[in-house]
Coordinates of C-alpha atoms and ligand atoms in Angstrom, one line a residue:
M165 CA 270.7 184.8 9.0
V166 CA 268.6 183.2 11.7
T167 CA 269.0 179.9 13.4
I168 CA 266.4 178.6 15.9
H169 CA 267.3 175.7 18.1
Q170 CA 264.7 173.9 20.2
L171 CA 263.1 177.2 21.0
T172 CA 260.1 177.0 23.4
K173 CA 257.9 179.6 25.0
R174 CA 255.2 178.6 27.5
Y175 CA 252.6 180.8 29.1
G176 CA 251.5 178.7 32.1
D177 CA 250.2 175.5 30.6
R178 CA 249.9 176.9 27.1
V179 CA 252.7 176.2 24.7
A180 CA 253.0 179.3 22.4
V181 CA 256.1 177.9 20.7
G182 CA 257.2 174.3 21.3
D183 CA 260.7 173.0 20.5
L184 CA 261.1 174.9 17.3
T185 CA 264.2 174.2 15.3
V186 CA 264.6 175.9 11.9
E187 CA 266.9 178.2 9.9
V188 CA 266.4 181.2 7.6
P189 CA 269.2 181.5 5.0
R190 CA 270.7 184.9 4.1
G191 CA 269.1 186.7 1.1
V192 CA 265.7 185.1 1.1
V193 CA 262.2 186.4 1.6
A194 CA 261.0 183.9 4.1
G195 CA 257.2 183.6 4.6
F196 CA 256.4 182.6 8.2
I197 CA 253.0 181.0 7.8
G198 CA 250.6 179.6 10.3
P199 CA 247.0 180.0 11.4
N200 CA 246.0 182.5 14.1
G201 CA 247.7 181.6 17.4
A202 CA 250.3 179.3 15.8
G203 CA 253.1 181.2 17.5
K204 CA 254.5 183.5 14.8
T205 CA 254.4 186.7 16.8
T206 CA 255.9 185.0 19.8
T207 CA 258.7 183.6 17.8
M208 CA 259.4 187.0 16.1
A209 CA 259.3 188.7 19.5
M210 CA 261.8 186.2 20.9
L211 CA 264.1 186.9 17.9
L212 CA 263.9 190.6 18.7
G213 CA 264.6 190.1 22.4
L214 CA 261.1 191.3 23.4
V215 CA 260.0 188.0 24.8
R216 CA 262.3 185.7 26.8
P217 CA 262.2 182.1 25.8
T218 CA 261.3 179.4 28.3
S219 CA 264.1 177.2 26.9
G220 CA 266.1 176.7 23.8
N221 CA 268.2 179.2 21.8
A222 CA 268.3 181.1 18.6
T223 CA 270.8 183.3 16.8
V224 CA 270.3 186.3 14.7
L225 CA 273.2 187.4 12.4
G226 CA 275.3 184.8 14.3
R227 CA 274.5 186.4 17.8
S228 CA 272.5 184.7 20.5
I229 CA 269.0 186.2 21.2
H230 CA 270.1 186.3 24.9
H231 CA 272.1 189.3 23.9
P232 CA 269.9 191.2 21.5
E233 CA 271.9 194.4 21.9
R234 CA 274.6 192.8 19.9
Y235 CA 272.6 192.5 16.7
L236 CA 269.5 194.7 17.0
G237 CA 271.3 197.6 15.3
R238 CA 271.4 195.5 12.1
V239 CA 267.7 194.4 12.3
G240 CA 264.6 196.3 11.4
A241 CA 261.1 195.2 12.6
L242 CA 257.5 196.0 12.3
L243 CA 255.3 194.1 14.9
E244 CA 251.6 194.6 15.4
G245 CA 251.4 197.9 13.5
P246 CA 253.6 201.0 13.8
A247 CA 253.5 203.4 16.7
M248 CA 253.6 206.9 15.4
W249 CA 252.5 210.4 16.3
P250 CA 249.3 211.2 14.5
A251 CA 249.7 215.0 14.5
L252 CA 253.1 214.8 12.9
T253 CA 253.7 214.3 9.2
G254 CA 255.2 211.1 7.8
V255 CA 258.6 212.7 7.4
E256 CA 258.5 214.3 10.9
N257 CA 257.7 211.0 12.4
L258 CA 260.7 209.4 10.7
R259 CA 262.9 212.3 11.9
V260 CA 261.9 211.7 15.5
L261 CA 262.4 208.0 15.2
A262 CA 265.8 208.5 13.5
R263 CA 266.9 210.7 16.4
L264 CA 265.6 208.2 19.0
G265 CA 267.2 205.3 17.2
G266 CA 270.5 207.1 16.5
H267 CA 270.0 206.6 12.7
D268 CA 271.3 208.9 10.0
E269 CA 268.5 211.3 9.0
R270 CA 269.9 211.6 5.5
R271 CA 268.4 208.1 4.9
I272 CA 264.8 209.5 5.3
P273 CA 264.3 210.6 1.6
E274 CA 265.6 207.3 0.4
V275 CA 263.3 205.1 2.6
I276 CA 260.3 207.4 1.9
E277 CA 260.9 207.0 -1.8
L278 CA 261.3 203.2 -1.5
V279 CA 258.0 202.7 0.3
G280 CA 256.2 204.9 -2.2
L281 CA 255.2 207.7 0.1
A282 CA 257.2 210.5 -1.5
D283 CA 254.2 212.5 -2.6
R284 CA 252.4 212.1 0.8
A285 CA 255.4 212.5 3.1
R286 CA 254.3 216.0 4.3
D287 CA 250.8 214.9 5.1
R288 CA 249.9 214.2 8.7
Y289 CA 250.2 210.6 9.8
G290 CA 246.7 210.7 11.3
R291 CA 245.3 211.2 7.7
Y292 CA 247.1 208.2 6.3
S293 CA 245.2 205.1 5.1
L294 CA 246.1 201.8 6.8
G295 CA 248.3 200.8 3.9
M296 CA 250.2 204.1 4.1
K297 CA 250.6 203.6 7.8
Q298 CA 252.0 200.2 7.3
R299 CA 254.4 201.4 4.6
L300 CA 255.6 204.3 6.9
G301 CA 256.2 201.7 9.6
I302 CA 258.4 199.8 7.2
A303 CA 260.2 203.0 6.2
A304 CA 260.9 203.4 9.9
A305 CA 262.2 199.9 10.2
L306 CA 264.6 200.6 7.3
L307 CA 266.1 203.7 8.8
G308 CA 269.0 201.8 10.3
D309 CA 269.8 200.2 6.9
P310 CA 269.1 196.7 8.4
E311 CA 270.4 193.4 6.9
L312 CA 267.3 191.6 8.3
L313 CA 263.8 192.9 8.3
I314 CA 261.2 191.2 10.4
L315 CA 257.5 192.0 9.5
D316 CA 254.6 190.6 11.5
E317 CA 251.5 190.4 9.3
P318 CA 252.2 193.6 7.4
T319 CA 249.2 192.9 5.1
N320 CA 246.7 192.5 7.9
G321 CA 243.6 194.5 7.2
L322 CA 244.8 195.8 3.9
D323 CA 242.5 195.9 0.8
P324 CA 243.6 194.0 -2.4
V325 CA 245.4 197.1 -3.7
G326 CA 247.2 197.6 -0.4
M327 CA 248.2 194.0 -0.4
I328 CA 249.7 194.2 -3.9
D329 CA 251.6 197.4 -2.9
M330 CA 252.9 195.6 0.2
R331 CA 254.1 192.6 -1.8
D332 CA 255.8 194.9 -4.3
L333 CA 257.5 196.8 -1.5
I334 CA 258.8 193.6 0.0
A335 CA 260.2 192.5 -3.4
R336 CA 261.9 195.9 -3.7
I337 CA 263.4 195.5 -0.2
A338 CA 264.7 192.0 -1.0
A339 CA 266.1 193.3 -4.3
E340 CA 268.4 195.6 -2.2
G341 CA 269.9 192.4 -0.8
R342 CA 268.1 192.4 2.6
T343 CA 266.8 189.2 4.1
V344 CA 263.1 189.5 5.0
L345 CA 261.1 187.3 7.5
V346 CA 257.4 188.1 7.0
S347 CA 254.5 186.4 8.7
S348 CA 251.0 185.9 7.5
H349 CA 248.1 183.5 8.1
I350 CA 247.1 183.8 4.5
L351 CA 249.4 181.9 2.1
N352 CA 248.1 183.4 -1.1
E353 CA 249.1 186.8 0.1
L354 CA 252.8 185.9 0.1
E355 CA 252.9 183.3 -2.6
Q356 CA 254.4 185.6 -5.2
V357 CA 257.0 187.2 -3.1
C358 CA 258.4 184.4 -0.8
D359 CA 261.2 182.1 -1.9
W360 CA 261.5 180.4 1.4
L361 CA 258.7 179.1 3.7
L362 CA 258.5 178.3 7.4
I363 CA 255.1 176.8 8.2
I364 CA 254.1 176.3 11.8
E365 CA 251.0 175.0 13.6
Q366 CA 250.4 175.2 17.3
G367 CA 254.0 176.2 17.9
T368 CA 255.6 173.4 16.0
L369 CA 257.2 173.2 12.6
V370 CA 255.2 171.7 9.7
Y371 CA 257.6 172.7 6.8
A372 CA 260.8 174.6 6.2
G373 CA 262.4 175.0 2.9
S374 CA 262.1 176.6 -0.5
A375 CA 258.7 177.7 -1.7
R376 CA 259.3 176.2 -5.1
E377 CA 259.9 172.8 -3.6
F378 CA 256.9 173.1 -1.4
A379 CA 254.6 173.9 -4.3
G380 CA 256.2 171.0 -6.3
R381 CA 255.1 168.5 -3.6
T382 CA 251.7 168.1 -5.2
G383 CA 251.1 167.6 -8.8
N384 CA 248.5 169.2 -11.0
D385 CA 244.8 168.7 -10.9
I386 CA 242.6 168.4 -14.0
L387 CA 239.0 169.6 -13.8
L388 CA 236.5 168.2 -16.2
A389 CA 232.7 168.6 -16.6
P390 CA 230.5 167.0 -19.2
A391 CA 228.1 169.2 -21.2
D392 CA 225.3 166.8 -20.2
G393 CA 225.3 166.4 -16.4
S394 CA 223.8 162.9 -16.6
D395 CA 227.1 161.7 -18.2
L396 CA 229.1 162.4 -15.0
P397 CA 229.1 158.8 -13.7
V398 CA 230.3 157.5 -17.1
L399 CA 232.9 160.2 -17.2
A400 CA 234.1 159.2 -13.8
D401 CA 234.5 155.6 -15.0
I402 CA 236.5 156.8 -18.0
V403 CA 238.8 158.7 -15.7
A404 CA 239.1 155.7 -13.4
A405 CA 240.0 153.5 -16.4
E406 CA 243.1 155.8 -16.9
G407 CA 244.2 154.7 -13.4
L408 CA 243.1 158.0 -11.8
E409 CA 240.9 158.7 -8.8
P410 CA 238.2 161.3 -9.7
K411 CA 236.5 163.4 -7.0
S412 CA 233.0 164.6 -7.9
D413 CA 231.2 167.7 -6.7
G414 CA 228.0 166.7 -8.4
S415 CA 228.7 168.6 -11.6
R416 CA 232.4 168.3 -12.2
L417 CA 235.3 166.0 -11.6
T418 CA 238.6 166.9 -10.1
V419 CA 241.4 164.5 -10.8
S420 CA 244.9 164.7 -9.2
I421 CA 247.4 163.6 -11.8
D422 CA 250.5 163.9 -9.5
H423 CA 253.5 164.6 -11.6
R424 CA 252.3 163.2 -15.0
D425 CA 252.4 165.6 -17.9
P426 CA 249.1 167.6 -17.5
R427 CA 248.7 168.4 -21.2
Q428 CA 249.1 164.9 -22.4
M429 CA 246.8 163.6 -19.6
A430 CA 244.1 166.2 -20.5
A431 CA 244.3 165.3 -24.2
S432 CA 244.0 161.6 -23.4
L433 CA 241.0 162.1 -21.2
N434 CA 239.4 164.3 -23.8
R435 CA 239.9 161.6 -26.5
A436 CA 238.5 158.9 -24.2
A437 CA 235.4 161.0 -23.4
F438 CA 234.8 161.8 -27.0
A439 CA 235.1 158.2 -28.1
T440 CA 232.3 157.4 -25.6
G441 CA 230.2 160.1 -27.1
I442 CA 230.6 162.5 -24.1
V443 CA 231.2 166.2 -25.0
L444 CA 233.2 168.1 -22.4
A445 CA 232.0 171.5 -21.4
E446 CA 235.1 172.1 -19.3
L447 CA 238.6 170.7 -19.3
T448 CA 241.3 172.7 -17.4
V449 CA 244.6 172.0 -15.8
H450 CA 245.0 173.6 -12.3
R451 CA 248.6 174.1 -11.1
P452 CA 248.9 173.8 -7.3
T453 CA 249.0 177.1 -5.3
L454 CA 250.8 177.3 -2.0
E455 CA 247.4 177.4 -0.4
S456 CA 246.1 174.2 -2.1
T457 CA 249.4 172.4 -1.2
Y458 CA 249.1 173.7 2.4
L459 CA 245.5 172.5 2.7
R460 CA 246.5 169.1 1.4
L461 CA 249.4 168.9 3.7
I462 CA 247.2 169.6 6.7
E463 CA 244.7 167.0 5.4
G464 CA 247.5 164.5 5.3
D465 CA 247.4 164.1 1.5
V466 CA 251.0 165.3 1.1
A467 CA 254.1 164.0 2.9
Ligands
ATP223 P1 248.2 185.6 15.1 O1 248.2 185.2 13.6 O2 246.8 185.5 15.6 O3 248.9 186.8 15.4 P2 250.4 184.0 16.1 O4 250.8 182.9 15.2 O5 251.2 185.3 16.0 O6 248.9 184.4 15.9 P3 251.0 184.2 18.9 O7 250.5 185.6 19.0 O8 252.5 184.0 18.9 O9 250.4 183.5 17.5 O10 250.3 183.3 20.0 C1 250.6 181.9 20.2 C2 249.9 181.4 21.4 O11 250.4 182.0 22.6 C3 248.4 181.8 21.4 O12 247.7 180.7 21.9 C4 248.3 183.0 22.3 O13 247.1 183.1 22.9 C5 249.4 182.7 23.3 N1 250.0 183.9 23.9 C6 250.7 184.8 23.2 N2 251.2 185.8 24.0 C7 250.7 185.5 25.2 C8 250.8 186.1 26.5 N3 251.5 187.2 26.7 N4 250.2 185.5 27.6 C9 249.5 184.3 27.4 N5 249.4 183.7 26.2 C10 250.0 184.3 25.1

């Protein structure tokens, strides 16, 4: 769907995107992840023909980004919040945008329904909440029935309910067979909806591939705490005797067990503690989240 080859954008001495080579396969929800200033917006703007690369190339739907007019009709986008007319209603805004973009106005009811604004479509845009504004922006991006949807930080500034709504909406859009490239600096926001990840830092690629494989790069953690805090050093010795490396926060131990069976390992630690007369007040298995894997990747714990 998108191929990026040695794409670079410099602003003076600053490298916004440096030699980025990566692909987005058709049919995925690709999370474009990186901290503030990593180069996500610049990359998306280059894919949309809004920013000219310093060097390198990319293709969208098989067409070079040097000729965006050849593919933009099949791509929808929402960058940096939608630009709408506050005095017009949601549906009136979409009507104007459909006319300006040469899209079929008959799609309006369908996209309004999809983004969950059917009962507010005749309210003025100026009265919409931030989440509703973002969803109307996505409705506008869908007017042209795009194969690829590019969303830059659509959850930015949303409250938890707004974030869940946005995630559900992205899942519904993907279920229609569209490919979605969505950026965020918060991994947890996108964890449930992305099946593909592109992670960048300072304009360069850190990871590209399936989200499942990324999460599988680290094993599980086991967390244990003795009922009596003074038992912590002995408990740490017991864990170490199992060939594990406990990390203590002063009251609990966290043990990375890599890819060993977490239930068996927890049972074996429990037995060993009990045999020494230590009662555990806490014994839990933590499966890795995208965020914990990402943090360990940055810290160099994960290849
Ligand atoms: P955020 O999550 O904050 O939106 P981002 O990953 O989208 O960040 P970009 O907005 O692409 O990052 O910015 C990448 C780098 O390029 C930053 O250091 C930014 O300051 C710089 N940059 C972006 N646009 C310009 C510009 N027009 N002129 C100069 N520098 C720019």
